[in-house]
Coordinates of C-alpha atoms in Angstrom, one line a residue:
M16 CA 137.9 147.3 68.8
D17 CA 135.2 150.0 68.3
E18 CA 134.2 150.7 71.9
L19 CA 133.9 154.3 73.0
Y20 CA 134.6 155.5 76.5
R21 CA 133.8 159.0 77.6
L22 CA 134.7 160.2 81.1
Q23 CA 134.1 163.5 82.8
V24 CA 135.7 165.1 85.9
T25 CA 135.3 168.6 87.5
I26 CA 138.5 170.2 88.6
A27 CA 138.6 173.3 90.9
A28 CA 141.0 175.3 88.6
D29 CA 140.8 177.3 85.4
P30 CA 141.3 175.7 82.0
A31 CA 144.8 177.2 81.7
A32 CA 146.0 175.3 84.8
V33 CA 144.4 172.1 83.6
Y34 CA 145.7 172.4 80.0
H35 CA 149.2 173.0 81.4
A36 CA 148.9 169.8 83.5
L37 CA 147.9 167.9 80.3
T38 CA 150.7 169.3 78.1
S39 CA 153.7 169.8 80.4
A40 CA 156.1 166.9 80.5
D41 CA 157.0 167.6 84.1
A42 CA 153.3 167.6 85.1
L43 CA 152.6 164.4 83.2
A44 CA 155.4 162.6 85.0
T45 CA 153.7 163.6 88.3
W46 CA 150.2 162.4 87.7
F47 CA 150.1 160.3 84.5
A48 CA 153.2 158.6 83.1
E49 CA 156.5 157.5 84.4
Y50 CA 158.2 159.5 81.6
A51 CA 157.0 162.1 79.2
A52 CA 158.2 164.3 76.4
V53 CA 155.9 166.8 74.8
D54 CA 156.5 169.1 71.8
L55 CA 153.2 170.8 70.7
A56 CA 154.9 172.5 67.7
A57 CA 156.2 169.2 66.4
R58 CA 152.9 167.5 67.3
R59 CA 154.6 164.9 69.6
Y60 CA 152.9 163.7 72.8
D61 CA 155.2 160.9 74.0
F62 CA 154.8 159.0 77.3
W63 CA 156.1 155.7 78.4
G64 CA 157.1 153.6 81.4
R65 CA 155.4 151.5 84.1
Y66 CA 152.3 153.7 84.8
T67 CA 150.6 153.7 81.3
P68 CA 149.4 150.5 79.6
A69 CA 151.2 149.2 76.5
T70 CA 154.0 151.7 76.7
P71 CA 156.9 149.9 78.3
D72 CA 159.7 151.9 76.6
R73 CA 160.1 155.1 74.6
A74 CA 160.0 153.2 71.3
Q75 CA 156.4 152.2 72.1
G76 CA 155.5 155.5 73.7
H77 CA 155.4 157.7 70.6
H78 CA 152.0 159.4 70.1
A79 CA 151.1 161.9 67.5
I80 CA 149.0 165.0 68.3
L81 CA 146.0 165.2 66.0
A82 CA 144.6 168.5 67.3
A83 CA 145.5 171.1 69.9
E84 CA 143.8 174.3 70.9
Q85 CA 145.2 176.2 73.8
D86 CA 143.2 175.7 77.0
R87 CA 140.4 174.0 75.1
L88 CA 141.3 170.8 73.3
L89 CA 144.0 168.1 72.9
R90 CA 143.6 165.0 70.7
F91 CA 146.3 162.3 70.2
T92 CA 146.9 158.8 69.0
W93 CA 147.6 155.9 71.3
P94 CA 148.4 152.6 69.7
L95 CA 147.3 149.8 72.1
D96 CA 148.1 146.2 71.2
G97 CA 148.2 147.1 67.6
A98 CA 144.9 149.0 67.6
P99 CA 144.9 152.7 66.5
T100 CA 143.0 154.2 69.5
E101 CA 142.6 157.9 70.0
V102 CA 142.2 160.1 73.1
E103 CA 140.6 163.5 73.2
Y104 CA 140.6 166.0 76.1
R105 CA 138.1 168.8 76.0
L106 CA 138.1 171.6 78.6
H107 CA 134.9 173.4 79.5
P108 CA 135.1 176.4 81.9
R109 CA 132.4 176.4 84.6
E110 CA 132.1 179.0 87.4
G111 CA 135.7 179.1 88.5
A112 CA 136.3 175.4 87.6
T113 CA 136.9 173.3 84.6
I114 CA 134.9 170.3 83.4
L115 CA 137.3 168.0 81.6
T116 CA 135.8 165.4 79.2
V117 CA 137.9 162.5 78.0
T118 CA 136.9 160.4 75.0
H119 CA 138.9 157.2 74.2
T120 CA 137.9 155.4 71.1
G121 CA 139.1 152.0 69.9
C122 CA 139.5 150.3 73.3
G123 CA 138.6 146.7 73.8
R124 CA 135.8 145.4 76.0
D125 CA 137.9 143.4 78.5
T126 CA 138.8 145.8 81.4
S127 CA 141.4 143.3 82.6
A128 CA 143.3 143.7 79.3
P129 CA 146.2 146.0 79.1
C130 CA 144.1 148.9 77.9
A131 CA 141.9 148.8 81.1
P132 CA 140.1 151.9 80.0
E133 CA 137.7 152.5 82.9
D134 CA 139.9 151.8 85.9
F135 CA 143.0 153.3 84.3
W136 CA 141.2 156.5 83.3
F137 CA 139.4 156.8 86.7
L138 CA 142.7 156.6 88.5
A139 CA 144.5 158.9 86.1
L140 CA 141.8 161.6 86.2
E141 CA 141.6 161.5 90.0
N142 CA 145.4 161.9 90.1
L143 CA 145.2 164.8 87.6
R144 CA 142.6 166.5 89.8
R145 CA 144.7 166.0 92.9
H146 CA 147.8 167.4 91.1
V147 CA 146.0 170.5 89.7
E148 CA 144.2 171.2 93.0
G149 CA 147.5 171.0 95.0
R150 CA 147.1 167.7 96.7
V151 CA 149.7 164.9 96.7
V152 CA 149.5 162.3 94.1
H153 CA 150.0 159.4 96.4
T154 CA 149.7 156.3 94.1
R155 CA 149.9 155.2 90.5
F156 CA 149.4 151.7 89.1
D157 CA 152.4 149.7 88.0
F158 CA 151.3 147.9 84.9
H159 CA 154.3 145.5 85.3
T160 CA 152.2 143.9 88.0
L161 CA 148.9 143.7 86.1
N162 CA 149.2 140.0 85.5
S163 CA 150.6 139.1 88.9
T164 CA 149.1 136.2 90.9
G165 CA 148.4 136.1 94.6
D166 CA 146.8 138.5 97.0
I167 CA 146.1 142.1 96.2
R168 CA 147.8 144.5 98.5
H169 CA 147.6 148.3 98.2
T170 CA 148.4 151.0 100.7
I171 CA 148.2 154.8 100.7
E172 CA 148.6 157.6 103.2
I173 CA 145.6 159.9 103.6
D174 CA 145.6 163.4 105.0
A175 CA 142.7 162.8 107.3
P176 CA 142.1 161.1 110.7
A177 CA 141.4 157.4 110.9
D178 CA 137.8 157.8 112.1
V179 CA 137.0 159.9 109.0
V180 CA 138.5 157.3 106.7
F181 CA 136.8 154.4 108.5
A182 CA 133.5 156.0 107.9
K183 CA 134.0 155.7 104.2
L184 CA 134.3 152.0 104.6
V185 CA 131.2 151.2 106.7
E186 CA 128.6 154.0 106.4
P187 CA 126.1 153.2 103.5
V188 CA 125.8 156.9 102.4
E189 CA 129.6 157.0 102.1
L190 CA 129.9 153.6 100.4
N191 CA 127.4 154.8 97.8
R192 CA 129.8 157.6 96.8
W193 CA 132.6 155.4 95.7
I194 CA 131.7 151.7 95.3
A195 CA 128.2 150.7 96.3
H196 CA 124.7 151.1 94.9
N197 CA 122.2 151.1 97.8
A198 CA 124.6 149.8 100.4
A199 CA 123.3 148.1 103.6
V200 CA 125.7 147.4 106.4
E201 CA 125.2 145.6 109.8
P202 CA 128.3 146.9 111.6
H203 CA 129.0 143.9 113.9
V204 CA 130.7 140.5 113.6
G205 CA 128.4 138.2 111.5
G206 CA 126.6 141.2 110.1
T207 CA 125.8 141.7 106.4
F208 CA 128.0 143.9 104.3
D209 CA 126.0 144.4 101.1
L210 CA 127.2 146.8 98.4
G211 CA 124.0 146.4 96.3
W212 CA 125.7 144.6 93.5
G213 CA 123.0 141.9 93.1
E214 CA 121.6 138.9 94.8
G215 CA 124.1 136.5 96.3
I216 CA 127.0 138.9 96.3
A217 CA 126.7 140.3 99.8
A218 CA 129.6 139.7 102.2
T219 CA 129.7 138.9 105.9
I220 CA 131.7 140.9 108.4
R221 CA 134.3 138.7 110.2
E222 CA 136.0 141.4 112.2
I223 CA 135.3 145.1 113.0
D224 CA 137.3 147.4 115.2
P225 CA 136.5 151.1 114.5
P226 CA 138.5 152.9 113.4
H227 CA 141.3 150.4 113.1
K228 CA 140.2 147.3 111.1
L229 CA 137.4 145.9 109.0
V230 CA 137.3 142.4 107.6
Y231 CA 134.6 140.8 105.5
S232 CA 134.4 137.6 103.5
L233 CA 132.6 137.0 100.2
A234 CA 130.6 133.9 99.2
S235 CA 133.5 132.9 97.0
S236 CA 135.6 132.5 100.2
Q237 CA 137.7 135.5 99.3
V238 CA 138.5 137.9 102.2
I239 CA 138.9 141.7 102.1
T240 CA 140.8 143.2 105.0
W241 CA 141.1 146.9 105.7
T242 CA 143.7 148.1 108.2
L243 CA 144.0 151.8 109.3
E244 CA 146.9 153.3 111.2
G245 CA 146.3 156.9 112.3
S246 CA 149.0 159.3 113.4
G247 CA 149.3 163.1 113.5
G248 CA 145.9 163.6 111.8
K249 CA 146.9 161.3 108.9
T250 CA 145.9 157.7 108.1
R251 CA 147.8 154.9 106.5
L252 CA 145.2 152.7 104.8
L253 CA 146.0 149.2 103.7
I254 CA 143.7 146.8 101.8
V255 CA 144.5 143.1 101.4
H256 CA 142.2 141.1 99.1
S257 CA 143.0 137.4 99.6
G258 CA 141.6 133.9 99.0
F259 CA 142.2 133.6 95.2
A260 CA 142.7 130.2 93.7
P261 CA 146.4 129.3 93.1
N262 CA 148.0 130.9 90.1
T263 CA 145.0 133.1 89.6
V264 CA 145.5 136.6 88.2
P265 CA 143.0 138.8 90.1
G266 CA 141.2 141.2 87.8
E267 CA 140.5 143.6 90.7
R268 CA 144.1 144.7 91.2
L269 CA 143.8 148.0 89.3
G270 CA 140.3 148.7 90.4
W271 CA 141.1 148.5 94.1
L272 CA 144.0 151.0 93.7
N273 CA 141.6 153.4 92.0
F274 CA 139.1 152.9 94.9
L275 CA 141.8 153.7 97.5
T276 CA 142.6 156.9 95.7
W277 CA 138.9 157.8 95.7
I278 CA 138.6 157.1 99.4
G279 CA 141.6 159.3 100.1
S280 CA 140.1 162.2 98.1
M281 CA 136.7 161.7 99.8
A282 CA 138.3 161.9 103.2
E283 CA 140.5 164.9 102.4
V284 CA 138.0 167.0 100.4
G285 CA 134.8 166.2 102.3
P286 CA 131.2 166.2 100.9
A287 CA 132.1 168.4 97.9
W288 CA 134.1 165.5 96.3
Q289 CA 132.4 163.6 93.6
S290 CA 133.7 160.7 91.6
P291 CA 134.4 161.1 87.8
L292 CA 131.6 160.0 85.5
C293 CA 131.8 157.5 82.8
L294 CA 129.7 156.7 79.8
V295 CA 130.4 153.6 77.8
N296 CA 128.9 152.0 74.7
K297 CA 125.4 151.0 75.8
A298 CA 126.0 147.5 74.4
Y299 CA 128.7 147.0 77.1
P300 CA 127.1 147.8 80.5
T301 CA 129.6 147.9 83.4
F302 CA 129.7 148.4 87.1
Y303 CA 130.6 152.0 86.8
S304 CA 127.9 152.8 84.2
R305 CA 125.3 151.1 86.4
S306 CA 126.3 152.5 89.8
L307 CA 126.7 156.1 88.5
N308 CA 123.5 156.0 86.4
D309 CA 121.8 158.5 88.7
R310 CA 124.4 161.2 87.7
Q311 CA 124.4 160.5 83.9
S312 CA 122.4 163.8 83.4
E313 CA 125.6 165.6 84.5
L314 CA 127.5 164.4 81.5
L315 CA 128.1 167.1 78.8
P316 CA 127.1 166.2 75.3
V317 CA 129.8 165.1 72.9

């Protein structure tokens, strides 16, 4: 368990506001954990509950602060499945904003395991950014459902019209911002829906009704259905990923919820929004490290 994950996100706020969100128990209970109790003087950084992996109750949610520098640095322990992992937040002021880097050492390679470092951290950091920038944190992942079988179903409400949200699902330039790498879409029934993930992985559009519905099927016979309900300038977005074999635990459950959050932020913020960055151990290439490779130069040095 010696993998290193380093993530980076830019937040439109000063370091003091970001540091407060990282160290206030009330703030943590809004964007990170179900419950939190922080005492910097006593070097305690406790969080527990449904929304953080391997912390089902307070007894397993005790974490020791290893280092803390006001508005600059926070480092704490996080035991995960018996492994002594550590998390470090570093805050870097940049032209009226803050670049936050997160380093998590000791996590395992299997992203479907309880640690789930990439998808968990991507969702948490986007929720942190939404909280600090004054937008609603509309969803968090319930780790009690991580090993659930059956279809994946997630829904969020986005503060943007349905046509704006629908564009994020079908326009290649928009798909490349959150899920795809050189996307190619033929927007008609029978058309190709290719996210650029490699040969033989492209999907086929089964139904398309802008801006209300999009359905496409994968070669594996799995089906992904997007349904949009617009009202009053807002959109309720539902995804259903179906077609799994009986008693299968879908590994995509957490990842899809993260992607929904990214879609919501893209639609609400506009072209200025960029996904967080992730650098992992080079011996362990992943979807995120490949698809975001063209932005790796933006990562700050350790």
